[in-house]
XYZ file of C-alpha atoms in Angstrom:
759
model
C -38.817 -12.152 8.724
C -38.245 -15.685 9.966
C -35.505 -17.252 11.406
C -34.184 -21.169 11.660
C -33.068 -22.146 14.978
C -29.465 -22.113 13.577
C -29.833 -18.857 12.235
C -29.772 -16.150 15.081
C -31.235 -12.871 14.330
C -29.049 -10.278 13.904
C -27.309 -8.625 17.451
C -28.390 -11.697 19.156
C -25.419 -13.906 20.892
C -24.360 -16.859 18.945
C -26.049 -20.141 20.591
C -23.293 -22.125 22.700
C -22.957 -25.098 20.451
C -21.155 -28.610 21.633
C -18.577 -27.493 18.943
C -17.854 -24.241 20.492
C -13.893 -24.201 19.533
C -15.038 -23.705 16.061
C -16.374 -20.235 17.039
C -13.560 -19.533 19.108
C -11.202 -20.183 16.277
C -12.751 -20.891 12.648
C -9.390 -22.699 11.660
C -9.962 -25.493 13.764
C -11.342 -28.620 12.344
C -13.941 -31.234 13.417
C -12.791 -33.609 15.756
C -13.568 -36.772 16.965
C -16.178 -37.263 19.998
C -18.730 -39.443 21.466
C -21.031 -36.884 21.170
C -19.850 -35.621 17.796
C -23.477 -35.887 16.289
C -24.632 -33.074 18.533
C -24.951 -29.798 17.332
C -27.219 -28.030 19.339
C -25.975 -28.203 23.242
C -23.098 -27.031 25.360
C -20.372 -29.675 25.955
C -22.023 -29.885 29.603
C -25.583 -30.854 28.899
C -27.638 -33.492 27.847
C -27.684 -34.146 24.084
C -30.793 -33.344 21.572
C -30.314 -36.471 19.831
C -32.353 -39.078 21.994
C -30.319 -41.909 20.949
C -27.251 -40.541 22.104
C -25.295 -42.560 24.792
C -23.596 -39.586 25.901
C -25.541 -37.582 28.843
C -23.696 -35.170 31.201
C -20.098 -36.958 31.188
C -18.593 -33.705 32.213
C -18.004 -31.972 34.974
C -20.520 -29.223 35.904
C -18.392 -26.694 37.264
C -17.290 -23.181 36.136
C -13.842 -24.507 35.625
C -15.026 -26.643 33.259
C -16.502 -24.476 31.233
C -13.622 -22.286 30.932
C -11.105 -25.357 30.154
C -9.948 -25.099 26.548
C -9.821 -29.296 26.826
C -12.819 -31.507 25.415
C -13.530 -34.161 27.785
C -15.602 -36.583 25.339
C -12.450 -37.304 23.104
C -12.072 -40.772 22.268
C -8.366 -40.120 21.735
C -7.908 -38.701 25.103
C -5.349 -40.740 27.027
C -8.237 -40.783 29.703
C -9.884 -43.398 27.728
C -7.023 -45.149 26.023
C -6.027 -48.136 28.488
C -2.786 -48.139 26.750
C -1.761 -45.015 27.949
C -0.906 -45.508 31.550
C -3.283 -42.538 32.635
C -6.417 -44.589 32.462
C -6.400 -45.487 36.242
C -5.383 -42.226 37.452
C -6.723 -42.034 40.934
C -7.013 -38.364 40.829
C -9.587 -39.089 37.302
C -12.544 -36.850 37.735
C -15.675 -38.449 39.350
C -17.905 -38.859 36.300
C -15.149 -40.808 34.422
C -14.563 -43.282 37.317
C -18.685 -43.875 37.377
C -18.263 -44.290 33.601
C -15.701 -46.915 33.926
C -17.414 -48.696 36.425
C -19.989 -49.622 34.890
C -18.033 -50.288 31.252
C -15.052 -51.915 30.223
C -12.181 -49.907 28.493
C -11.772 -51.061 24.639
C -9.010 -52.805 23.861
C -6.350 -51.172 21.057
C -7.251 -53.036 18.408
C -3.975 -54.533 16.344
C -3.819 -55.102 12.375
C -4.238 -58.911 13.281
C -7.288 -57.965 15.350
C -8.727 -56.058 12.139
C -8.630 -59.302 10.100
C -10.204 -61.465 12.181
C -13.333 -58.938 12.674
C -13.651 -59.157 8.868
C -14.330 -62.919 9.536
C -16.626 -62.623 12.536
C -18.582 -59.410 11.787
C -22.066 -61.121 12.047
C -20.883 -61.919 15.328
C -20.135 -58.662 16.268
C -23.870 -56.881 14.290
C -25.412 -59.197 17.000
C -23.649 -58.479 19.753
C -23.784 -54.315 19.280
C -27.490 -55.355 18.704
C -27.614 -56.648 22.263
C -25.030 -54.303 24.393
C -26.359 -50.765 22.930
C -29.710 -50.924 24.007
C -28.551 -51.955 27.402
C -26.227 -49.283 27.240
C -28.546 -46.584 26.201
C -31.382 -48.146 28.730
C -28.832 -48.529 32.055
C -26.482 -45.512 31.856
C -28.428 -42.392 33.335
C -26.862 -39.106 33.381
C -25.520 -38.154 36.656
C -27.191 -35.099 38.228
C -24.685 -31.682 38.416
C -22.399 -30.990 41.087
C -24.764 -28.896 42.494
C -27.908 -30.713 42.730
C -27.213 -32.735 46.046
C -30.697 -34.626 45.758
C -29.272 -36.999 42.537
C -29.705 -40.045 44.171
C -32.709 -41.387 45.493
C -32.989 -42.312 49.013
C -35.358 -42.883 51.454
C -39.070 -41.298 51.663
C -39.793 -38.218 52.901
C -42.966 -36.661 51.290
C -46.469 -36.559 52.308
C -47.940 -35.225 49.153
C -50.158 -36.737 46.333
C -47.786 -35.949 43.288
C -46.131 -39.419 41.961
C -44.710 -41.020 39.246
C -45.499 -44.545 37.832
C -43.623 -44.127 34.866
C -41.807 -47.725 33.788
C -38.232 -47.137 34.211
C -37.645 -48.628 30.633
C -39.236 -45.306 29.199
C -37.694 -42.852 26.934
C -36.128 -40.025 29.132
C -35.420 -37.480 26.829
C -35.758 -35.964 23.251
C -35.905 -33.293 21.261
C -37.979 -31.820 18.185
C -40.594 -34.194 17.150
C -40.641 -36.681 20.101
C -43.847 -38.113 21.583
C -44.519 -36.982 25.052
C -46.745 -39.353 27.206
C -48.396 -37.115 30.037
C -49.732 -38.284 33.288
C -52.827 -39.623 32.208
C -51.483 -41.513 29.426
C -52.169 -38.861 26.635
C -49.508 -37.837 24.102
C -48.602 -35.037 22.122
C -45.371 -34.317 20.155
C -42.776 -32.171 21.450
C -42.400 -29.076 18.958
C -39.498 -27.311 19.572
C -37.344 -25.720 16.659
C -34.637 -24.322 18.939
C -32.676 -27.179 20.045
C -34.291 -27.510 23.032
C -34.353 -31.141 24.875
C -36.655 -32.241 27.558
C -35.801 -34.587 30.264
C -37.699 -36.597 33.088
C -36.437 -39.954 34.667
C -38.580 -41.233 37.169
C -35.845 -42.951 38.924
C -33.850 -39.379 39.133
C -36.833 -37.028 39.136
C -34.509 -33.972 40.223
C -32.184 -34.412 37.512
C -31.612 -30.950 35.938
C -30.264 -31.864 32.371
C -33.369 -30.450 30.289
C -32.748 -27.491 28.142
C -35.596 -25.203 27.102
C -33.563 -23.785 23.817
C -29.922 -24.101 22.368
C -29.429 -19.921 23.751
C -30.648 -20.924 27.137
C -28.536 -22.622 29.751
C -29.600 -25.940 31.123
C -30.996 -26.268 34.597
C -27.748 -27.952 35.655
C -25.661 -24.736 34.920
C -26.212 -21.055 36.421
C -28.678 -18.523 34.641
C -26.537 -15.842 34.401
C -28.639 -12.836 35.624
C -27.515 -9.622 33.464
C -26.056 -11.483 30.795
C -28.739 -13.972 29.675
C -31.974 -12.583 29.110
C -35.469 -13.753 30.426
C -37.968 -14.576 28.001
C -41.028 -15.336 29.848
C -44.435 -15.269 30.124
C -47.236 -15.429 33.509
C -49.325 -17.927 34.137
C -52.188 -15.694 35.195
C -55.335 -16.888 36.414
C -54.068 -20.470 36.997
C -53.859 -20.969 40.920
C -54.788 -17.190 41.774
C -58.028 -16.767 39.670
C -58.953 -13.492 38.529
C -62.011 -12.721 35.885
C -60.029 -11.658 33.016
C -57.801 -14.852 32.911
C -60.639 -17.615 33.106
C -64.034 -16.158 32.797
C -66.053 -19.171 30.970
C -65.587 -21.918 33.463
C -65.427 -19.897 36.486
C -66.961 -16.247 36.896
C -69.665 -16.229 34.126
C -71.253 -19.003 35.843
C -71.599 -17.034 38.956
C -72.729 -13.446 38.249
C -72.264 -12.543 41.766
C -68.599 -12.956 41.867
C -66.104 -10.464 41.345
C -62.940 -11.836 42.977
C -61.595 -15.414 44.283
C -63.411 -14.571 47.915
C -67.082 -13.994 46.584
C -66.176 -16.803 43.876
C -65.344 -19.275 46.402
C -68.517 -17.969 48.756
C -70.658 -18.521 45.419
C -69.146 -22.290 44.863
C -69.605 -23.341 48.044
C -73.066 -22.441 48.307
C -73.587 -24.213 45.349
C -74.868 -27.494 45.998
C -75.892 -28.803 42.677
C -74.544 -31.160 40.630
C -70.978 -29.774 39.272
C -71.130 -27.086 42.071
C -68.851 -26.637 45.486
C -65.244 -25.424 45.795
C -63.877 -28.616 44.078
C -64.650 -27.007 40.630
C -61.259 -24.738 41.715
C -59.541 -28.201 41.361
C -61.215 -28.957 38.359
C -59.684 -25.484 36.944
C -56.001 -26.242 38.221
C -56.077 -29.338 36.694
C -57.359 -28.281 33.144
C -56.346 -24.434 32.754
C -52.644 -25.309 32.504
C -51.192 -28.856 32.046
C -47.888 -30.299 31.173
C -48.175 -29.444 27.530
C -48.390 -25.970 27.959
C -44.984 -25.961 29.821
C -43.726 -28.006 26.382
C -45.311 -24.858 24.313
C -43.788 -22.503 26.178
C -40.071 -23.742 25.455
C -41.066 -24.213 22.012
C -41.678 -20.743 21.607
C -38.755 -19.596 22.518
C -39.255 -18.862 26.025
C -37.381 -19.685 29.212
C -39.149 -18.486 32.030
C -42.705 -18.432 33.758
C -43.730 -16.730 36.241
C -46.555 -17.983 38.450
C -48.770 -15.979 40.837
C -49.405 -18.247 44.178
C -51.828 -16.989 46.772
C -51.512 -17.221 50.647
C -54.202 -20.083 50.571
C -51.581 -22.223 48.855
C -50.148 -22.692 52.626
C -53.210 -22.141 54.873
C -56.596 -19.915 55.512
C -57.621 -18.788 59.267
C -61.097 -18.629 60.248
C -63.756 -16.942 57.952
C -61.550 -17.098 54.868
C -63.630 -18.983 52.211
C -60.614 -19.954 49.946
C -59.900 -23.750 49.029
C -56.771 -24.007 51.063
C -53.417 -25.668 50.295
C -54.952 -27.429 47.137
C -53.035 -25.058 44.754
C -49.825 -26.010 46.302
C -49.929 -29.522 44.903
C -50.504 -27.993 41.272
C -47.235 -25.762 42.224
C -45.501 -28.554 42.781
C -46.495 -29.959 39.462
C -45.527 -26.771 37.801
C -41.855 -27.250 39.335
C -41.862 -31.279 37.947
C -42.845 -29.857 34.500
C -40.868 -26.725 34.365
C -37.781 -29.153 35.141
C -38.901 -31.438 32.376
C -38.636 -28.861 29.968
C -35.652 -26.758 31.119
C -37.796 -23.724 31.869
C -36.985 -21.601 35.341
C -39.763 -20.545 37.631
C -40.457 -16.802 39.056
C -42.654 -17.590 42.232
C -44.748 -14.559 42.756
C -46.385 -14.255 45.953
C -49.654 -12.753 44.348
C -52.424 -12.568 47.247
C -51.528 -11.951 50.488
C -53.821 -11.921 53.895
C -55.977 -8.453 54.145
C -54.772 -7.448 50.404
C -51.980 -5.578 49.572
C -53.735 -3.404 46.878
C -57.443 -3.960 46.944
C -57.738 -5.374 43.674
C -59.769 -8.616 42.692
C -56.210 -10.645 41.957
C -55.242 -9.869 45.458
C -58.093 -12.351 46.373
C -60.757 -9.844 47.630
C -61.428 -6.553 45.957
C -62.089 -3.571 47.872
C -59.565 -2.119 50.430
C -55.973 -2.188 51.051
C -55.023 -3.607 54.669
C -51.400 -4.797 54.481
C -49.044 -1.921 55.636
C -52.166 0.300 55.136
C -55.248 0.591 58.181
C -56.006 -0.755 61.584
C -55.090 -4.546 60.455
C -52.105 -3.218 58.664
C -49.218 -4.551 60.881
C -50.913 -7.793 61.673
C -51.175 -8.661 58.012
C -48.024 -8.006 57.391
C -46.748 -9.857 60.037
C -48.553 -12.460 58.817
C -47.590 -12.350 54.936
C -43.862 -12.167 56.549
C -44.543 -15.761 57.859
C -45.762 -16.696 54.524
C -43.026 -15.460 52.761
C -40.341 -17.430 55.195
C -42.370 -20.522 54.421
C -42.364 -20.488 50.617
C -38.464 -19.145 50.946
C -37.499 -22.300 52.940
C -39.145 -24.706 50.572
C -37.601 -23.249 47.490
C -34.133 -23.104 48.927
C -33.849 -26.543 49.075
C -31.541 -28.152 46.790
C -33.966 -30.086 44.736
C -35.865 -26.792 43.889
C -33.481 -23.782 43.889
C -32.148 -24.756 40.370
C -35.668 -24.285 39.065
C -37.304 -21.582 41.126
C -34.771 -18.973 40.451
C -36.686 -16.004 41.413
C -38.913 -15.020 44.150
C -41.325 -12.222 43.796
C -41.958 -11.310 47.405
C -44.964 -9.216 47.046
C -47.418 -8.486 43.384
C -48.047 -4.935 43.246
C -48.282 -3.484 47.008
C -49.823 0.117 46.540
C -47.050 1.848 47.468
C -48.523 5.788 47.454
C -51.036 5.100 49.972
C -48.748 2.736 51.945
C -45.894 5.000 52.081
C -42.240 4.040 50.916
C -40.973 4.092 54.379
C -43.201 1.609 55.645
C -42.729 -0.764 52.221
C -38.652 -0.341 52.308
C -38.852 -1.484 56.010
C -41.170 -4.627 55.183
C -39.079 -5.578 52.353
C -35.858 -5.392 54.488
C -37.741 -7.970 56.763
C -38.642 -10.050 53.700
C -34.898 -9.955 52.662
C -34.110 -11.196 55.945
C -36.530 -13.884 55.799
C -35.449 -15.500 52.705
C -31.665 -15.091 53.423
C -32.118 -16.924 56.740
C -33.931 -19.761 54.935
C -31.679 -19.951 51.942
C -28.148 -18.463 53.177
C -25.973 -15.931 51.545
C -24.302 -16.069 47.865
C -24.693 -17.464 44.389
C -26.048 -21.088 44.550
C -28.167 -20.574 47.690
C -31.605 -19.967 47.195
C -33.465 -17.471 44.676
C -32.980 -14.021 43.605
C -35.558 -11.798 45.809
C -37.583 -9.860 43.745
C -39.299 -6.659 44.730
C -41.923 -4.854 43.052
C -41.707 -1.164 42.629
C -44.983 -0.232 44.189
C -45.996 1.949 41.564
C -43.466 4.503 42.660
C -41.511 4.113 39.817
C -37.860 2.601 39.400
C -36.127 5.939 39.836
C -37.245 5.818 43.658
C -35.365 2.702 44.163
C -32.255 3.894 42.968
C -29.191 2.984 44.989
C -31.817 1.287 47.804
C -30.106 -1.581 49.829
C -26.563 -1.632 48.549
C -24.686 -5.244 48.807
C -28.014 -6.751 49.211
C -27.692 -10.521 47.922
C -29.393 -11.289 44.674
C -32.100 -8.400 44.686
C -34.027 -7.424 41.567
C -36.375 -4.628 40.941
C -39.924 -5.447 39.441
C -41.659 -3.224 37.074
C -45.270 -3.701 35.544
C -45.437 -1.036 32.582
C -48.813 -0.768 31.033
C -49.904 1.582 28.494
C -54.065 0.555 28.670
C -55.097 1.718 32.330
C -54.976 5.544 31.891
C -56.024 7.920 29.475
C -57.431 5.955 26.349
C -56.912 6.816 22.412
C -58.535 6.313 19.483
C -55.513 6.087 17.465
C -54.778 3.239 15.216
C -52.336 0.266 16.346
C -50.055 1.089 13.876
C -49.454 4.442 15.537
C -47.619 2.403 18.477
C -44.642 0.981 16.756
C -42.018 2.482 18.682
C -43.637 3.786 21.788
C -42.291 1.078 24.212
C -39.041 2.377 23.331
C -39.682 5.844 23.975
C -41.438 5.043 27.349
C -39.878 2.553 28.755
C -36.182 1.624 27.427
C -34.360 4.581 28.699
C -35.913 3.817 32.140
C -34.972 0.061 32.405
C -31.155 0.946 31.086
C -30.988 3.369 33.959
C -32.111 1.399 36.524
C -29.876 -1.619 35.786
C -26.996 0.548 36.745
C -28.813 2.454 39.227
C -30.439 -0.395 41.152
C -29.225 -3.765 39.763
C -31.105 -6.451 38.046
C -34.586 -5.122 36.909
C -37.136 -6.532 34.656
C -40.565 -6.240 33.543
C -42.780 -8.954 35.761
C -45.866 -8.134 33.546
C -46.734 -6.172 30.575
C -49.065 -6.828 27.231
C -49.959 -5.949 24.047
C -53.003 -3.973 25.253
C -53.070 -0.102 24.151
C -56.716 0.409 25.263
C -58.526 -1.266 28.284
C -60.923 -3.284 26.031
C -61.290 -6.948 26.985
C -63.610 -8.889 29.074
C -63.448 -8.213 32.722
C -60.287 -6.441 31.909
C -60.811 -4.034 34.769
C -63.223 -6.044 36.945
C -66.709 -7.755 36.720
C -69.350 -4.922 36.037
C -66.969 -2.423 35.715
C -67.008 -1.207 32.265
C -64.410 0.195 30.266
C -62.827 3.837 30.019
C -62.217 3.435 26.148
C -66.286 3.239 25.847
C -66.682 5.656 28.597
C -68.326 3.212 31.055
C -65.821 2.623 33.266
C -66.490 3.416 37.268
C -65.526 5.058 39.415
C -64.568 8.565 37.146
C -66.074 10.331 34.153
C -64.319 8.957 31.152
C -64.308 10.039 27.241
C -65.936 7.941 24.710
C -63.257 6.773 21.966
C -65.391 4.334 20.414
C -66.275 0.942 20.441
C -64.302 -1.727 21.587
C -65.264 -4.260 19.213
C -62.233 -3.490 16.825
C -59.865 -4.293 19.427
C -61.666 -7.615 20.760
C -62.749 -8.788 17.451
C -59.609 -10.871 16.257
C -61.021 -13.062 13.950
C -61.630 -10.053 11.925
C -58.086 -8.376 11.883
C -56.485 -8.140 8.926
C -52.521 -8.618 8.136
C -51.841 -5.140 8.858
C -53.272 -5.263 12.235
C -51.688 -8.485 13.331
C -48.518 -7.137 12.131
C -48.848 -3.722 13.890
C -49.648 -5.732 17.175
C -46.432 -7.832 16.490
C -44.547 -4.715 15.983
C -45.508 -3.464 19.512
C -44.651 -6.995 21.055
C -41.234 -6.729 19.714
C -40.794 -3.065 20.612
C -41.886 -4.132 23.974
C -39.497 -6.987 24.392
C -36.541 -5.086 23.113
C -37.063 -1.999 25.326
C -37.807 -4.226 28.338
C -34.751 -6.545 27.911
C -36.126 -9.145 30.525
C -39.753 -9.616 30.601
C -42.792 -11.609 31.484
C -45.753 -11.442 29.233
C -49.139 -11.255 30.862
C -50.270 -13.758 30.258
C -49.552 -16.907 28.685
C -53.622 -17.883 27.842
C -56.808 -15.976 28.172
C -60.159 -18.654 28.389
C -62.716 -18.597 26.052
C -65.936 -16.597 27.126
C -68.475 -18.928 28.142
C -71.005 -17.001 25.915
C -69.133 -16.004 22.598
C -66.917 -19.048 23.036
C -63.927 -17.361 22.146
C -61.238 -15.015 23.752
C -62.454 -11.654 24.586
C -59.214 -9.915 25.535
C -56.859 -11.338 22.490
C -53.941 -8.539 23.221
C -53.372 -10.581 26.437
C -52.697 -13.923 25.142
C -49.269 -14.846 23.891
C -50.626 -18.291 23.127
C -53.376 -16.936 20.791
C -50.899 -14.401 19.302
C -48.516 -17.538 18.233
C -51.337 -19.198 16.856
C -52.864 -16.596 14.805
C -49.841 -14.754 13.648
C -49.488 -11.387 15.705
C -46.861 -12.389 18.260
C -42.933 -13.670 17.265
C -42.309 -17.236 16.687
C -38.974 -16.278 18.061
C -38.312 -14.017 20.379
C -34.970 -12.999 19.777
C -36.182 -11.320 16.670
C -37.002 -8.405 19.049
C -33.462 -7.493 19.359
C -32.694 -3.825 17.891
C -36.328 -2.957 17.184
C -35.700 0.258 19.269
C -32.890 2.255 17.657
C -30.479 4.118 19.716
C -32.084 3.331 23.125
C -28.367 3.024 24.620
C -28.956 -0.670 25.939
C -27.143 -1.259 29.318
C -24.028 -3.386 29.116
C -23.540 -6.608 31.460
C -22.193 -7.433 33.886
C -24.041 -6.663 37.290
C -21.285 -5.871 40.046
C -20.238 -9.046 41.721
C -22.550 -8.698 44.809
C -25.672 -8.141 42.671
C -25.180 -11.838 41.691
C -24.048 -13.575 44.959
C -20.541 -13.012 44.274
C -17.914 -11.040 46.720
C -19.621 -8.661 49.048
C -22.989 -10.002 48.738
C -25.209 -9.303 51.766
C -22.469 -7.501 53.551
C -25.237 -4.459 54.120
C -23.761 -1.528 55.983
C -25.350 -1.700 59.597
C -26.603 1.704 59.544
C -28.284 0.896 56.010
C -30.016 -2.098 57.904
C -31.090 -0.039 61.124
C -32.818 2.634 59.261
C -34.889 -0.278 57.946
C -35.842 -1.835 61.145
C -39.035 -3.619 61.466
C -41.770 -2.450 62.135
C -42.349 0.787 61.042
C -43.482 3.352 64.055
C -46.476 4.269 62.127
C -48.954 2.659 59.720
C -50.986 4.833 56.779
C -54.590 5.190 57.331
C -54.230 4.031 61.114
C -51.571 5.686 63.213
C -49.136 4.218 66.075
C -48.082 0.701 65.561
C -48.197 0.669 69.288
C -51.964 1.203 69.322
C -52.731 -1.253 66.509
C -53.557 -5.159 66.818
C -50.811 -7.430 66.247
C -49.320 -10.893 66.402
C -46.892 -12.615 68.517
C -44.478 -15.650 67.640
C -46.018 -18.342 69.753
C -47.738 -20.403 66.992
C -46.917 -23.424 65.092
C -45.257 -22.762 61.406
C -46.391 -24.571 58.500
C -44.160 -26.542 56.446
C -44.893 -26.697 52.789
C -45.090 -30.843 51.581
C -42.803 -31.955 49.380
C -44.302 -34.225 46.159
C -43.539 -37.835 46.372
C -41.790 -39.743 43.402
C -41.749 -43.659 43.450
C -39.849 -45.859 41.180
C -39.190 -49.318 40.794
C -35.357 -50.925 41.661
C -34.262 -54.237 42.117
C -37.759 -55.448 42.001
C -38.736 -52.994 45.042
C -40.673 -50.099 45.156
C -38.632 -46.818 46.153
C -39.447 -43.118 46.876
C -37.231 -40.617 46.190
C -35.618 -37.802 48.833
C -37.684 -34.829 48.067
C -36.611 -32.642 50.989
C -38.715 -31.933 53.975
C -39.567 -28.619 53.022
C -37.403 -26.737 55.326
C -34.306 -25.758 54.283
C -32.424 -24.415 57.461
C -33.158 -26.264 60.189
C -31.757 -23.316 62.649
C -34.576 -21.380 61.559
C -36.848 -22.373 64.677
C -38.960 -19.174 65.421
C -42.548 -19.640 66.012
C -45.338 -18.243 63.728
C -47.352 -15.073 64.291
C -50.802 -15.809 65.778
C -53.225 -13.640 67.691
C -53.205 -13.007 71.369
C -55.755 -14.693 73.425
C -56.458 -11.524 75.534
C -56.087 -9.019 72.622
C -59.011 -8.041 70.179
C -58.614 -8.109 66.513
C -60.516 -6.683 63.476
C -61.575 -8.757 60.256
C -58.032 -8.915 58.272
C -59.920 -6.951 55.430
C -62.072 -4.479 57.495
C -60.528 -1.421 55.583
C -61.071 1.956 57.252
C -61.764 1.621 60.591
C -60.881 2.756 64.244
C -58.821 0.277 66.128
C -60.275 -2.233 69.068
C -60.313 -0.071 72.524
C -59.057 -1.658 74.765
C -56.178 -3.629 72.465
C -55.550 -5.755 74.883
C -56.453 -6.864 78.250
C -54.099 -5.947 81.410
C -50.683 -7.583 81.024
C -51.184 -8.321 77.268
C -50.670 -5.000 75.753
C -46.766 -5.005 76.270
C -46.876 -8.167 73.933
C -48.777 -6.343 71.300
C -46.089 -5.167 68.971
C -42.679 -6.206 69.011
C -39.734 -3.868 69.603
C -38.403 -2.498 66.396
C -35.813 -5.421 65.164
C -32.508 -5.320 63.323
C -32.246 -8.971 62.338
C -28.762 -10.206 62.710
C -27.139 -10.741 59.344
C -28.529 -14.063 57.548
C -26.074 -17.066 57.757
C -23.612 -17.282 55.235
C -22.787 -20.529 52.664
C -20.198 -21.140 50.537
C-alpha cells in the first residue's frame, strides 16, 4: 500500500503543519498569515515554498511552541503601526530585526485605494523591484540555541570551504535543483515535505527539515517521542570488505581489513596505487546526493562509523591518518543542509575492541583484554574525549546528537565489570566536555557488548542522556533453508518485547544496526576468504550445507513474492525495533560481476528495486499486540531534572581503571600510559563568504568546547616497555619499567568528579 506525503499511515502521528490550530480545533477556520501558503512545516521552521518571504520569524523556544498565539498574523497589533504597540520595547528580537530592515506598512484609507487604481502600473513595477531584494537580502536568523549564527573572525585550518555566491538560492523543497560543490546538479526529490537549507553566509543555520514529521534541526529532537528512522553509512570512513569491495578489496587479494589494505596500497607504486586511493573512496562512495536521497526516503538519522585514525596514528600503524575527518566534516555540512541528524559511532579503536575486520585489524581483542588491554583503553578514552569536545560545540551539537562511544566491544571475554568501568569513564569524559543537561552535547550511546539488553537494566541511574545500543542480526547463527516468506513476523517475536522492556528498564534503547538478511550469504559478508555458513564453507567450525547462496544474492532474478517477503521482514523489523539504523545505506558493486552481491544489506538498492518501503512510517502496526512502550522517558533520561546526579555509591563502584584485565591479570603488572602528552584537537571546517566587497571567514569553533578541560594526553613512559598494541595473547614485559617508573605505570583508581553543569 502506498501513502502520499499528506496521508500518514494508520497509527502514525499526524504531522505538525503550520496550521496546527486546525488539528487542535476543527471548528477553527483558516486565517490570514504571512506564510499562509505553507502547509508542510511547523510554525517555527523555514517554509517549504522556495519563494516565501518568511523564514524563521518566530521565537525558537519551548514557550513559543506551547503558545496558543500565532506570530505571523498580519492583523496582529505588533505589525500595525496604528495600534500603538508596534514600538513596544519588549517586542521579541526577531520582530525588531524585521522592523529594522523594513518599514511598517501604512494603514490604507478609501482615498488611498482610489488613488491606487490610477497608479497600478507603478505599483507593479515597484513590487517587481522590491520583492526580489526582499527575498535575497532577508535571511533567516539562527535559532536561539545556535550561538554561531553570525559569521565572525577566522578560526579554522581545514580545507572544507564554500565559494557559493551569496545570491544563490538558499532553500528549497521537492523538485528543486541542487548544485553540488563540483558544479554538478541533481533534482531534490522529497515527497514528505522536507526542505533543504544552505546559506554560505550563514553556514551554521539549522532551519533544514528532513520531513514534515521530523523536527527541523533548530528544534530539539524528542528522544522517546520522535522516532529514529536511520541508516548507517557503513564502509565509508571505516572501510570493510562487504561494503565497498570493488574499488578497494578485490583489487588487493591479500587485503582482509583496512590494516592489510593500507599496507597493500602503500606498497603499490603503480599509477593509481598508493594510500591516496582511500581518499578517492571517501570522495566518491558517499556524496551530498546520498544525504538528499536519505531525506527523500523518509529517513531522519545517519549513523557514521569513524575510526581512531581520523584523529591520529602512532608508530607502525599503516592507516591513512586524519583524512577521513575532513569527510566527516562534509557529512556534518550535508546533514545540516538536509535536516538529518548524526549518530557518530567510534567504530575502530587502537588494538581492536572485538578482533573483527571492521575494527581496523582482523584477529585478536586488545582493548580491555590482554597485556595491552589497559593501555589501549586509556588511549581510546582520550580519543572519546577529543571527539566529545568537538561535537559538543554549539556549531555542531544540533546535528551530531548521538555519540556511540565504542562499537561492538566483545563483552563476554572482556567482562561486564571492566566494560562498565570503561563506560563510566567515557561518560565522565563526554560530560566534562559537554556539560550536563539538555542542550549540552550529545546523547551517549553504549553498545550492549553482546551481553543482551537485560544485563544493562537499571545501569547508571540518573546518567544524563544515556542510550543503549543493540545490534540484532538473524543471519550469523544457525542457518535455515526456509523461504523468506516464513520470516514475516519473526522480528516481532524475537526483538519487540526485549526492546520495549529495555525502554522501561534502562531508558532510551535503539538498534544501531540490523539488516534484511536471514542467511549469511553475500560477498565478503563474513570476511575475505571465510566462506558462508549457509553453503557449509565457513571457517572456523563445521556447518551443515543448507543450499546454494545464489537465490539469496541474485536479486535481478527475484520475483514479486520474494521482494514483498523481504519488504514484510523489513517492516516487521522497523516496528519491532521502533528506533533503528539499517545497515547499510549502500553496498558497492563487485568488480567481477559488476553488481551488488549482498543485496539484503543495501537500503538504497531495496528502494530502487521494490523491496524496501518508500515511507518507513508504514511499518507502524506490523507487529500485532507487541505492547509498544509508551512515552515519555523520565526527565533525567532526556537531560531534565535530576540528570547527571549519579549517586556517589554508584560512581565509586565503577571507578577507573579496573583492578584486573581479562587474559592478562592485575592492571598494576601491565603496560600503561601516563597523562603527559599533547592532546590532539580536531580542526573545524573553513567557510568563506563575500560581504561588503570583502572575503570573510565564518567562525566554526576551535575544536574544543570546554577550555577548563586541560588534562594532558595518554602517552608512553620513556623508561617503561610496551608490546605491540595488537599483540593478542602474550606475557607482559619484564621488567615492566626501570627503577622509579613503575609507580607511574598505572594510575590509582580514579573517581572522576561530577562533570561541570550548564544551564
